[in-house]
Short mmCIF file of N, CA, C and O in Angstrom, two decimals:
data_model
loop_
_atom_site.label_atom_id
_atom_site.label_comp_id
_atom_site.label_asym_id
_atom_site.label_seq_id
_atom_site.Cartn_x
_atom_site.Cartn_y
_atom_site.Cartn_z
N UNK A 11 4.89 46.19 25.57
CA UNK A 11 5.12 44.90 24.97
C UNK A 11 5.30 43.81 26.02
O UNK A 11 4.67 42.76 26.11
N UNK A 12 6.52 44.37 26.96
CA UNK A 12 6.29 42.95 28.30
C UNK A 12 4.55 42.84 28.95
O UNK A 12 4.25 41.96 29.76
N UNK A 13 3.79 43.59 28.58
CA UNK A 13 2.79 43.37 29.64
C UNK A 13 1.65 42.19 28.79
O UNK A 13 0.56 41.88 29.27
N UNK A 14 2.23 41.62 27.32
CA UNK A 14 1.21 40.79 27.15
C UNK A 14 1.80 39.45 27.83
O UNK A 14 1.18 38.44 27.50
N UNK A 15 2.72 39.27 28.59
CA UNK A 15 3.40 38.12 28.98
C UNK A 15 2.66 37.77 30.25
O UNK A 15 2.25 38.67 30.98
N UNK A 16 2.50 36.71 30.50
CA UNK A 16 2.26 36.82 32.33
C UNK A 16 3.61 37.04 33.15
O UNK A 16 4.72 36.84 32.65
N UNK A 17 3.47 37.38 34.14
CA UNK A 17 4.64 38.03 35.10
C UNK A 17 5.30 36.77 35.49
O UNK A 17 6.51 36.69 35.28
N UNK A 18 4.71 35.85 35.99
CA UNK A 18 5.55 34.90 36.38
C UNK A 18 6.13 34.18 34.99
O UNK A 18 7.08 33.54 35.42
N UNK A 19 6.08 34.02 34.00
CA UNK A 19 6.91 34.19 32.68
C UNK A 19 8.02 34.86 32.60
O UNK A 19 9.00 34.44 31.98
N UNK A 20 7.98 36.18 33.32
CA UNK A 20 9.05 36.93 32.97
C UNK A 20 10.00 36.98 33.90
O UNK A 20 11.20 37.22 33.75
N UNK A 21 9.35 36.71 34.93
CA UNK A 21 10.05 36.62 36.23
C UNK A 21 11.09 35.47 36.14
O UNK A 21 12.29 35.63 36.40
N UNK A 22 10.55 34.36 35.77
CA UNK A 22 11.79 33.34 35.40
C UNK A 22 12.86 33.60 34.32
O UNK A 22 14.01 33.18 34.31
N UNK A 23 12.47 34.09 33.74
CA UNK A 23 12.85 34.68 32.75
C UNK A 23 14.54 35.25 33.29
O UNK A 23 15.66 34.76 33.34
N UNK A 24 13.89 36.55 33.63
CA UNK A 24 14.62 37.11 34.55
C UNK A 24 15.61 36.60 35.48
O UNK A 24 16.69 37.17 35.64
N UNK A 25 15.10 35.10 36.38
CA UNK A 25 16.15 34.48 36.96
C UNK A 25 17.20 33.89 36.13
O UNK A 25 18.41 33.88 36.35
N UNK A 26 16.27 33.16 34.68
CA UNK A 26 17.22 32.73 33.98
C UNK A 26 18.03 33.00 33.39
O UNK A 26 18.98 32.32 33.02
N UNK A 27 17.62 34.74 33.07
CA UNK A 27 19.05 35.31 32.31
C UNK A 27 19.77 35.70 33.49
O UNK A 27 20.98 35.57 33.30
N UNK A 28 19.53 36.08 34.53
CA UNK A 28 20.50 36.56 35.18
C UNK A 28 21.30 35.42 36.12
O UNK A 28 21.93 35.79 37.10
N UNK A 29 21.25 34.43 35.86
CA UNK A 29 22.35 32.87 36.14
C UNK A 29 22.96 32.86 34.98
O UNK A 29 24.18 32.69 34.97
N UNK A 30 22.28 33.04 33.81
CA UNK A 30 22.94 32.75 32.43
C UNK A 30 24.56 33.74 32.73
O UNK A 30 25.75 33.49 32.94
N UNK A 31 23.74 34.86 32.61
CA UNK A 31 25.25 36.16 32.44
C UNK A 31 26.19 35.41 33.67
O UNK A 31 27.23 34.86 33.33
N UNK A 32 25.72 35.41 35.32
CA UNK A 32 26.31 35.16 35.87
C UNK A 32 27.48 34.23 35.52
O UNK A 32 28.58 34.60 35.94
N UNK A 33 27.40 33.00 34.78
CA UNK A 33 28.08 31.85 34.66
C UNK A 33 29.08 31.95 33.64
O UNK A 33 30.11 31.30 33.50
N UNK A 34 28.29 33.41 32.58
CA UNK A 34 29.28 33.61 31.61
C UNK A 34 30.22 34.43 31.73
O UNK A 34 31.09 34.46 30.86
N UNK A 35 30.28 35.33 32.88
CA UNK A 35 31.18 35.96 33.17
C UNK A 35 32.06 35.06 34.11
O UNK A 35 33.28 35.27 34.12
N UNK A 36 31.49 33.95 34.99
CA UNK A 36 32.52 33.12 35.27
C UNK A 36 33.26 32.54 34.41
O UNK A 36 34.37 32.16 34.78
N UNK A 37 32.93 32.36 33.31
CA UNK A 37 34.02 31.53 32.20
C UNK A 37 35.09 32.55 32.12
O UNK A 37 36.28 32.24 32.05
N UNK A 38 34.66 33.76 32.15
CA UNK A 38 35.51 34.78 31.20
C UNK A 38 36.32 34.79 32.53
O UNK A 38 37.20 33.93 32.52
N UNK A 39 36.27 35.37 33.44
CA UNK A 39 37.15 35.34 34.81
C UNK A 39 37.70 34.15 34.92
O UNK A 39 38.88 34.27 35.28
N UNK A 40 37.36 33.01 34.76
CA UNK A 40 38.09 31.45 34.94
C UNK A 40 39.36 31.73 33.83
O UNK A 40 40.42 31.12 33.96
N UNK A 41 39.16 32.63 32.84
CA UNK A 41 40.21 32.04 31.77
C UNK A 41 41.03 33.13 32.36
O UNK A 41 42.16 33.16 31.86
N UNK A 42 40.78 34.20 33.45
CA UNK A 42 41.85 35.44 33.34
C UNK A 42 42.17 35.01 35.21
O UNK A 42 43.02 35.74 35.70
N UNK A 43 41.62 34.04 36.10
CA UNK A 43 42.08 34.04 37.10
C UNK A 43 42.02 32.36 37.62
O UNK A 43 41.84 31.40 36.87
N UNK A 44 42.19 32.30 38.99
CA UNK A 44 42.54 30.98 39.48
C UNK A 44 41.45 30.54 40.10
O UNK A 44 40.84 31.61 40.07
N UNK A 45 40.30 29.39 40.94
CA UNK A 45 39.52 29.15 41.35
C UNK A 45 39.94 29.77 43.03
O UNK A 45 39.09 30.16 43.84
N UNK A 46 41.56 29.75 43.28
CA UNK A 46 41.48 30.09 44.56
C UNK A 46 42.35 31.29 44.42
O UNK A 46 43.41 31.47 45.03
N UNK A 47 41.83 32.06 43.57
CA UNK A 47 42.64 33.83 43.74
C UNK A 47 42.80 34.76 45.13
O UNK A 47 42.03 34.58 46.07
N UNK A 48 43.52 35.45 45.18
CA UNK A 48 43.39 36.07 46.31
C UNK A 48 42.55 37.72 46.40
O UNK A 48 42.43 38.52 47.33
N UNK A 49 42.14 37.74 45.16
CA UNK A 49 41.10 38.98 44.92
C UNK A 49 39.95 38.59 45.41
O UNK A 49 39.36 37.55 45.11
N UNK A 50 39.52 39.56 46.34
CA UNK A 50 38.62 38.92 46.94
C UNK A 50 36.87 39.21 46.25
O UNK A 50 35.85 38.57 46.52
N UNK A 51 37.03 40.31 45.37
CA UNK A 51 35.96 40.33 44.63
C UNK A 51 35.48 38.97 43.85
O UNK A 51 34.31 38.59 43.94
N UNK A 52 36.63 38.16 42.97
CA UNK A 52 37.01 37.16 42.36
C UNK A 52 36.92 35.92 43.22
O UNK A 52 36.74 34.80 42.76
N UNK A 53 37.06 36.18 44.42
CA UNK A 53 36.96 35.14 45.09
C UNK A 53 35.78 34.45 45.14
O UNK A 53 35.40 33.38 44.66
N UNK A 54 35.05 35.79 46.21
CA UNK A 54 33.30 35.87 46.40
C UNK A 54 32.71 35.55 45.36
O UNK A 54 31.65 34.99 45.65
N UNK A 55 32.95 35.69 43.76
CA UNK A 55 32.34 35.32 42.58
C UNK A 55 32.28 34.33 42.76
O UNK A 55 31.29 33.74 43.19
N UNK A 56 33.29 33.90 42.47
CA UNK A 56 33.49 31.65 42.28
C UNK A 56 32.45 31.43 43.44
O UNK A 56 31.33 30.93 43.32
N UNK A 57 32.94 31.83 44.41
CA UNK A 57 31.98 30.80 45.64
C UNK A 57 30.32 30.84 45.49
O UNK A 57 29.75 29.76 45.51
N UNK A 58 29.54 32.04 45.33
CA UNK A 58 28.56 32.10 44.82
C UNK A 58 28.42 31.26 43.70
O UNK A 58 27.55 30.41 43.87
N UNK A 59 29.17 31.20 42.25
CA UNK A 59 28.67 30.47 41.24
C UNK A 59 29.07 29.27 41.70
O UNK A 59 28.41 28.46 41.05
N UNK A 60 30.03 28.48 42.69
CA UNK A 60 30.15 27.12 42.67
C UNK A 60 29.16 26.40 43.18
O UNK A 60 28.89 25.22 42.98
N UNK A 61 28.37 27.56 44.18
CA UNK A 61 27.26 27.35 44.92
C UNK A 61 25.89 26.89 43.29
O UNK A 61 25.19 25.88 43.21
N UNK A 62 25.95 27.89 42.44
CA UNK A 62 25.12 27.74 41.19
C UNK A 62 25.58 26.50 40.72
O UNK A 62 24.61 26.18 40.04
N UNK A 63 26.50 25.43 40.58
CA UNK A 63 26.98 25.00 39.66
C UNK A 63 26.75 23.74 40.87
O UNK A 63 25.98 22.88 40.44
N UNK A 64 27.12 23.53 41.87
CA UNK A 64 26.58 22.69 42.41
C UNK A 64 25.26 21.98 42.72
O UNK A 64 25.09 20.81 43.09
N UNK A 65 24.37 22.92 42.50
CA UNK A 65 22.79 23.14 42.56
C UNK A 65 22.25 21.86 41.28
O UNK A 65 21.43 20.96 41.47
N UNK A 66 23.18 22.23 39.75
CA UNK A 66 22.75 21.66 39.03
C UNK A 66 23.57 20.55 38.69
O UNK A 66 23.26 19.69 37.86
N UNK A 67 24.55 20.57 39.30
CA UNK A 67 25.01 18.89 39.23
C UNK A 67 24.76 17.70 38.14
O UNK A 67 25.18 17.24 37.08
N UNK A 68 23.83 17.52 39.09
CA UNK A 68 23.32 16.32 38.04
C UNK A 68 22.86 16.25 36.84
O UNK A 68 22.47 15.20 36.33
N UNK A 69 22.88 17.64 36.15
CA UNK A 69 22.47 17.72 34.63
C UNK A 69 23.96 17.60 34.01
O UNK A 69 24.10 17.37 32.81
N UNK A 70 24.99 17.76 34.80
CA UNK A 70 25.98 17.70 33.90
C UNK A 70 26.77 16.64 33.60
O UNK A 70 27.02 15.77 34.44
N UNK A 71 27.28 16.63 32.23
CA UNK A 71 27.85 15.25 32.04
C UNK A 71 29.07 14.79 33.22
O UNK A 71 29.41 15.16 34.34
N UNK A 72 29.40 13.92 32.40
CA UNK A 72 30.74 13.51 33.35
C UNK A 72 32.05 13.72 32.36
O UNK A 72 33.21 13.56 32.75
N UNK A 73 31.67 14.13 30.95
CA UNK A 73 32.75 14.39 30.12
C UNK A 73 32.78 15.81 29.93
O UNK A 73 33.53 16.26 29.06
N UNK A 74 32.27 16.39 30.43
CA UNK A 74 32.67 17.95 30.07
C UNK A 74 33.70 18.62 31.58
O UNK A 74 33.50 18.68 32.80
N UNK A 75 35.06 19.08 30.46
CA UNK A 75 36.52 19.39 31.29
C UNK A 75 35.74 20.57 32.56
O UNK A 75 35.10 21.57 32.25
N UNK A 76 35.93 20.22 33.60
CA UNK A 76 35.71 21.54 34.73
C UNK A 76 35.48 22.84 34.37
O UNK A 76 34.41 23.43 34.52
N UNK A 77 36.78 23.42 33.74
CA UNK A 77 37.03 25.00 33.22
C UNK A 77 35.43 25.15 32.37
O UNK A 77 34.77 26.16 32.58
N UNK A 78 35.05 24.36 31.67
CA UNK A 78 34.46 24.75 30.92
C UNK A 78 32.72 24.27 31.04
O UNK A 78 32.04 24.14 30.02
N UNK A 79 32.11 24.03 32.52
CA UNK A 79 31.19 23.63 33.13
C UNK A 79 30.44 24.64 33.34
O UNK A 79 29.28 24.38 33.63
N UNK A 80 30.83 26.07 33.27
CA UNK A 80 30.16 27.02 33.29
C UNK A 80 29.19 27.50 32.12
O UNK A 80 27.98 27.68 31.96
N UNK A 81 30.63 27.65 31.24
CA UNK A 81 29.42 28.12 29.90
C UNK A 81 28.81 27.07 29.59
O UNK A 81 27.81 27.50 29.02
N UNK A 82 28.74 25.64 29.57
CA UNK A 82 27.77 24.45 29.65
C UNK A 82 26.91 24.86 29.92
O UNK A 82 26.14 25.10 28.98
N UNK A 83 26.43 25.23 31.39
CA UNK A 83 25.59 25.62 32.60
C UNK A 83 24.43 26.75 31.61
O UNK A 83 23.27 26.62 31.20
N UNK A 84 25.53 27.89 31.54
CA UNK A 84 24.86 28.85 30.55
C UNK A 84 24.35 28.50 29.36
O UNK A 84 23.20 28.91 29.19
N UNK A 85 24.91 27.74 28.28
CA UNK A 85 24.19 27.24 27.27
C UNK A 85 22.62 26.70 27.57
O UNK A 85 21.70 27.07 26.84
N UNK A 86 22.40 25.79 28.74
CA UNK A 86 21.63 25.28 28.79
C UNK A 86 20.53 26.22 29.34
O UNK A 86 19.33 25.97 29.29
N UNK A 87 20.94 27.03 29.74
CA UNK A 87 19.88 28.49 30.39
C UNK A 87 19.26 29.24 29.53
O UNK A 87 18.19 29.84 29.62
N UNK A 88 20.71 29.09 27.93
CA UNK A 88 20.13 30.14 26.70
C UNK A 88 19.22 29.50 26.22
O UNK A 88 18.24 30.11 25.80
N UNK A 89 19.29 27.62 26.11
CA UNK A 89 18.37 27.09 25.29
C UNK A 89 17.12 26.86 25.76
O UNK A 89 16.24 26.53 24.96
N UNK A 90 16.80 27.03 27.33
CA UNK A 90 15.99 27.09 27.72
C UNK A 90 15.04 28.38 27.54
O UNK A 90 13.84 28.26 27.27
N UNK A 91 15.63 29.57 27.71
CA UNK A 91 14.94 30.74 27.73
C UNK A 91 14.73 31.02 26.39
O UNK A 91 13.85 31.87 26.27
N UNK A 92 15.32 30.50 25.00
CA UNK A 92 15.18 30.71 23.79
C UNK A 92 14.07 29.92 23.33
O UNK A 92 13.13 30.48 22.75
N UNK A 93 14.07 28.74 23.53
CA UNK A 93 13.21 27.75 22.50
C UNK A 93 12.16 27.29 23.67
O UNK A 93 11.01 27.23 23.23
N UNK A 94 12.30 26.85 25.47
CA UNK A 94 11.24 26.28 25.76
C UNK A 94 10.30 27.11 26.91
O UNK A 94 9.31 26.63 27.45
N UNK A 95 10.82 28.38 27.14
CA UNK A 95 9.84 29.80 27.77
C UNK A 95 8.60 29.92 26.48
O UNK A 95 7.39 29.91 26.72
N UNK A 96 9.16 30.03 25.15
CA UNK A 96 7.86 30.89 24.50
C UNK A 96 6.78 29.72 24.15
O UNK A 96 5.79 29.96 23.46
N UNK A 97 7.07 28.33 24.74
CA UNK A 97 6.02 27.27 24.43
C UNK A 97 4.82 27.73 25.56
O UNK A 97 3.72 27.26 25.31
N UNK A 98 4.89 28.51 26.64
CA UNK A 98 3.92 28.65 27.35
C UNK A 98 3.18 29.94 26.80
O UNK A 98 2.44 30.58 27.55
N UNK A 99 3.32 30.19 25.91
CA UNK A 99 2.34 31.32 25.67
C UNK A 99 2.10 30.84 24.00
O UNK A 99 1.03 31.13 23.46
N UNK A 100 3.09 30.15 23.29
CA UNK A 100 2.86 29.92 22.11
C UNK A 100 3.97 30.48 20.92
O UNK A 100 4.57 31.55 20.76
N UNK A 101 3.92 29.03 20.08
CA UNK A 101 5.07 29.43 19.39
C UNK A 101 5.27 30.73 18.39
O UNK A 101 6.24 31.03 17.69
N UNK A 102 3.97 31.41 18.60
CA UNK A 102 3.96 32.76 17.80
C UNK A 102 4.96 33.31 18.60
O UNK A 102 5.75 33.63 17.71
N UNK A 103 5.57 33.69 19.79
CA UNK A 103 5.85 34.24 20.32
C UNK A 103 7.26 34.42 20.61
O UNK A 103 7.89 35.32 21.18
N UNK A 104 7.57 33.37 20.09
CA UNK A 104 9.32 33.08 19.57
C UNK A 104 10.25 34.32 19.62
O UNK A 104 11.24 34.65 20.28
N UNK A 105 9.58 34.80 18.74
CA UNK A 105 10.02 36.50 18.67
C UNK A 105 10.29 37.47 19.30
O UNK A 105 11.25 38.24 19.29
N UNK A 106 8.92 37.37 20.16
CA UNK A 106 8.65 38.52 21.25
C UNK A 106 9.36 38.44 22.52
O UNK A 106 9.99 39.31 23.12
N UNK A 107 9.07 36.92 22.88
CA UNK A 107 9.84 36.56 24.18
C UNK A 107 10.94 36.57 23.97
O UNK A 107 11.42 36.41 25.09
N UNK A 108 12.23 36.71 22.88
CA UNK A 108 13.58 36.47 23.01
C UNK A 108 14.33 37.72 24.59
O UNK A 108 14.53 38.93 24.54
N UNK A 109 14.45 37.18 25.26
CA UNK A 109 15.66 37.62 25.77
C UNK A 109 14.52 39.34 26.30
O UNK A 109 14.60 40.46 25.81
N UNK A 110 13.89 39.00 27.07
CA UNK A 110 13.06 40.42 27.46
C UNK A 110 14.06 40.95 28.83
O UNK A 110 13.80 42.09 29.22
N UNK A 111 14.99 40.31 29.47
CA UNK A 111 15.92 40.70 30.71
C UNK A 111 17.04 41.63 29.94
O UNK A 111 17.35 42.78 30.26
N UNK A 112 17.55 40.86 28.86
CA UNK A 112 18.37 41.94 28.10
C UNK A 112 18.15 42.73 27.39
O UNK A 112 19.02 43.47 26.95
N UNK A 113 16.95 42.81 27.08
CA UNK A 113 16.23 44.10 26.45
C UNK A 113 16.22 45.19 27.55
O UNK A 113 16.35 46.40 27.32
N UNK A 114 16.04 44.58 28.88
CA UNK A 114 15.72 45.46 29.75
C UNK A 114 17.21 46.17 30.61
O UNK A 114 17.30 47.29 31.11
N UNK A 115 17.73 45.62 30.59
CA UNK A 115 19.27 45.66 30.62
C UNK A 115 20.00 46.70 29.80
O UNK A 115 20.89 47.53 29.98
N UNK A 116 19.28 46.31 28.89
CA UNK A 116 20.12 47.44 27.17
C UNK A 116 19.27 48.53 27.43
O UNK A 116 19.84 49.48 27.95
N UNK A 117 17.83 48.68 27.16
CA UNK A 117 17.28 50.26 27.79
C UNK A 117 17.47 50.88 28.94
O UNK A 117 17.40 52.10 29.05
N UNK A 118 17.67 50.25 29.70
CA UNK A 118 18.28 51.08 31.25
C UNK A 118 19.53 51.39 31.02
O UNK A 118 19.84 52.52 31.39
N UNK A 119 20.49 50.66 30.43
CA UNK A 119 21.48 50.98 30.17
C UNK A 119 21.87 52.39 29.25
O UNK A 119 22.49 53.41 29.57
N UNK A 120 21.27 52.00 28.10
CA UNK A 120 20.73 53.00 27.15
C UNK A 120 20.48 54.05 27.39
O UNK A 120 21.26 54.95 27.08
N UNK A 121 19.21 54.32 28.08
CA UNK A 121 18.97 55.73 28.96
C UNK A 121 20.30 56.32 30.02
O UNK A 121 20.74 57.45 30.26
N UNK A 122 20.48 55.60 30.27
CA UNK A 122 21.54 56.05 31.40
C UNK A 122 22.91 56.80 30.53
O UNK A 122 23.46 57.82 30.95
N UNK A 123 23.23 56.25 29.55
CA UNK A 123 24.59 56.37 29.16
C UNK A 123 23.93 58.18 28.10
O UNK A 123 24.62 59.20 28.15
N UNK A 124 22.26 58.12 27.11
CA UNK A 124 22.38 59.03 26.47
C UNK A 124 21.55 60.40 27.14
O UNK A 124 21.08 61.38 26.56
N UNK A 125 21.58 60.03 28.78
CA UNK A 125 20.83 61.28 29.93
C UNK A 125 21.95 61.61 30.07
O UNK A 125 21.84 62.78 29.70
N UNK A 126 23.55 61.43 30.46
CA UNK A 126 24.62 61.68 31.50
C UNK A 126 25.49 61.68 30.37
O UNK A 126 26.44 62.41 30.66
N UNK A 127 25.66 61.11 28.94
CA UNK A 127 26.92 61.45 28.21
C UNK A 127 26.88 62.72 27.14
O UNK A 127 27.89 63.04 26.51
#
């Protein structure tokens, strides 16, 4: 099924969900830690995504509160990869293209958990 896509379709794709998750797991960590924690796993996160979040700057308003600039960030990644990816192949495709990184995500996952459990 991915192979009626062109690759560089999916490939963005791919970048875009995987900034999306990235940013949404920063929300979820923002609400359970501090921007300057001393975990250093937590740390290294933020700095990488502030690095993401700086990049896009200028799309973001000036009224949306800090804490919550991330899942912004991500919204705008879902609405992109939802409604304006399947215009390059056609709006039949609405369907097909939803979310092919987390499809791919969920079967690797999938396999893994019903080979080993």
């Amino acid at each position: 099924m991915l192979f009626q896509f062109p690759s560089w379709l999916l490939i963005i794709d791919y970048i875009f969900g995987f900034i999306m998750w990235l940013l949404i797991i920063r929300f979820s960590l923002n609400i359970l830690f501090a921007n300057d924690s001393n975990i250093k796993f937590v740390k290294q996160f933020f700095y990488v995504t502030n690095y993401i979040i700086s990049v896009f700057e200028k799309i973001i308003p000036s009224f949306v509160p800090v804490p919550l600039i991330s899942i912004y960030l991500a919204w705008l990644f879902f609405m992109v990869r939802f409604y304006f990816l399947p215009v390059f192949k056609g709006f039949d495709a609405i369907g097909y293209l939803s979310f092919p990184f987390e499809r791919l995500m969920y079967k690797h996952t999938y396999e893994v958990f019903i080979q080993y459990f």
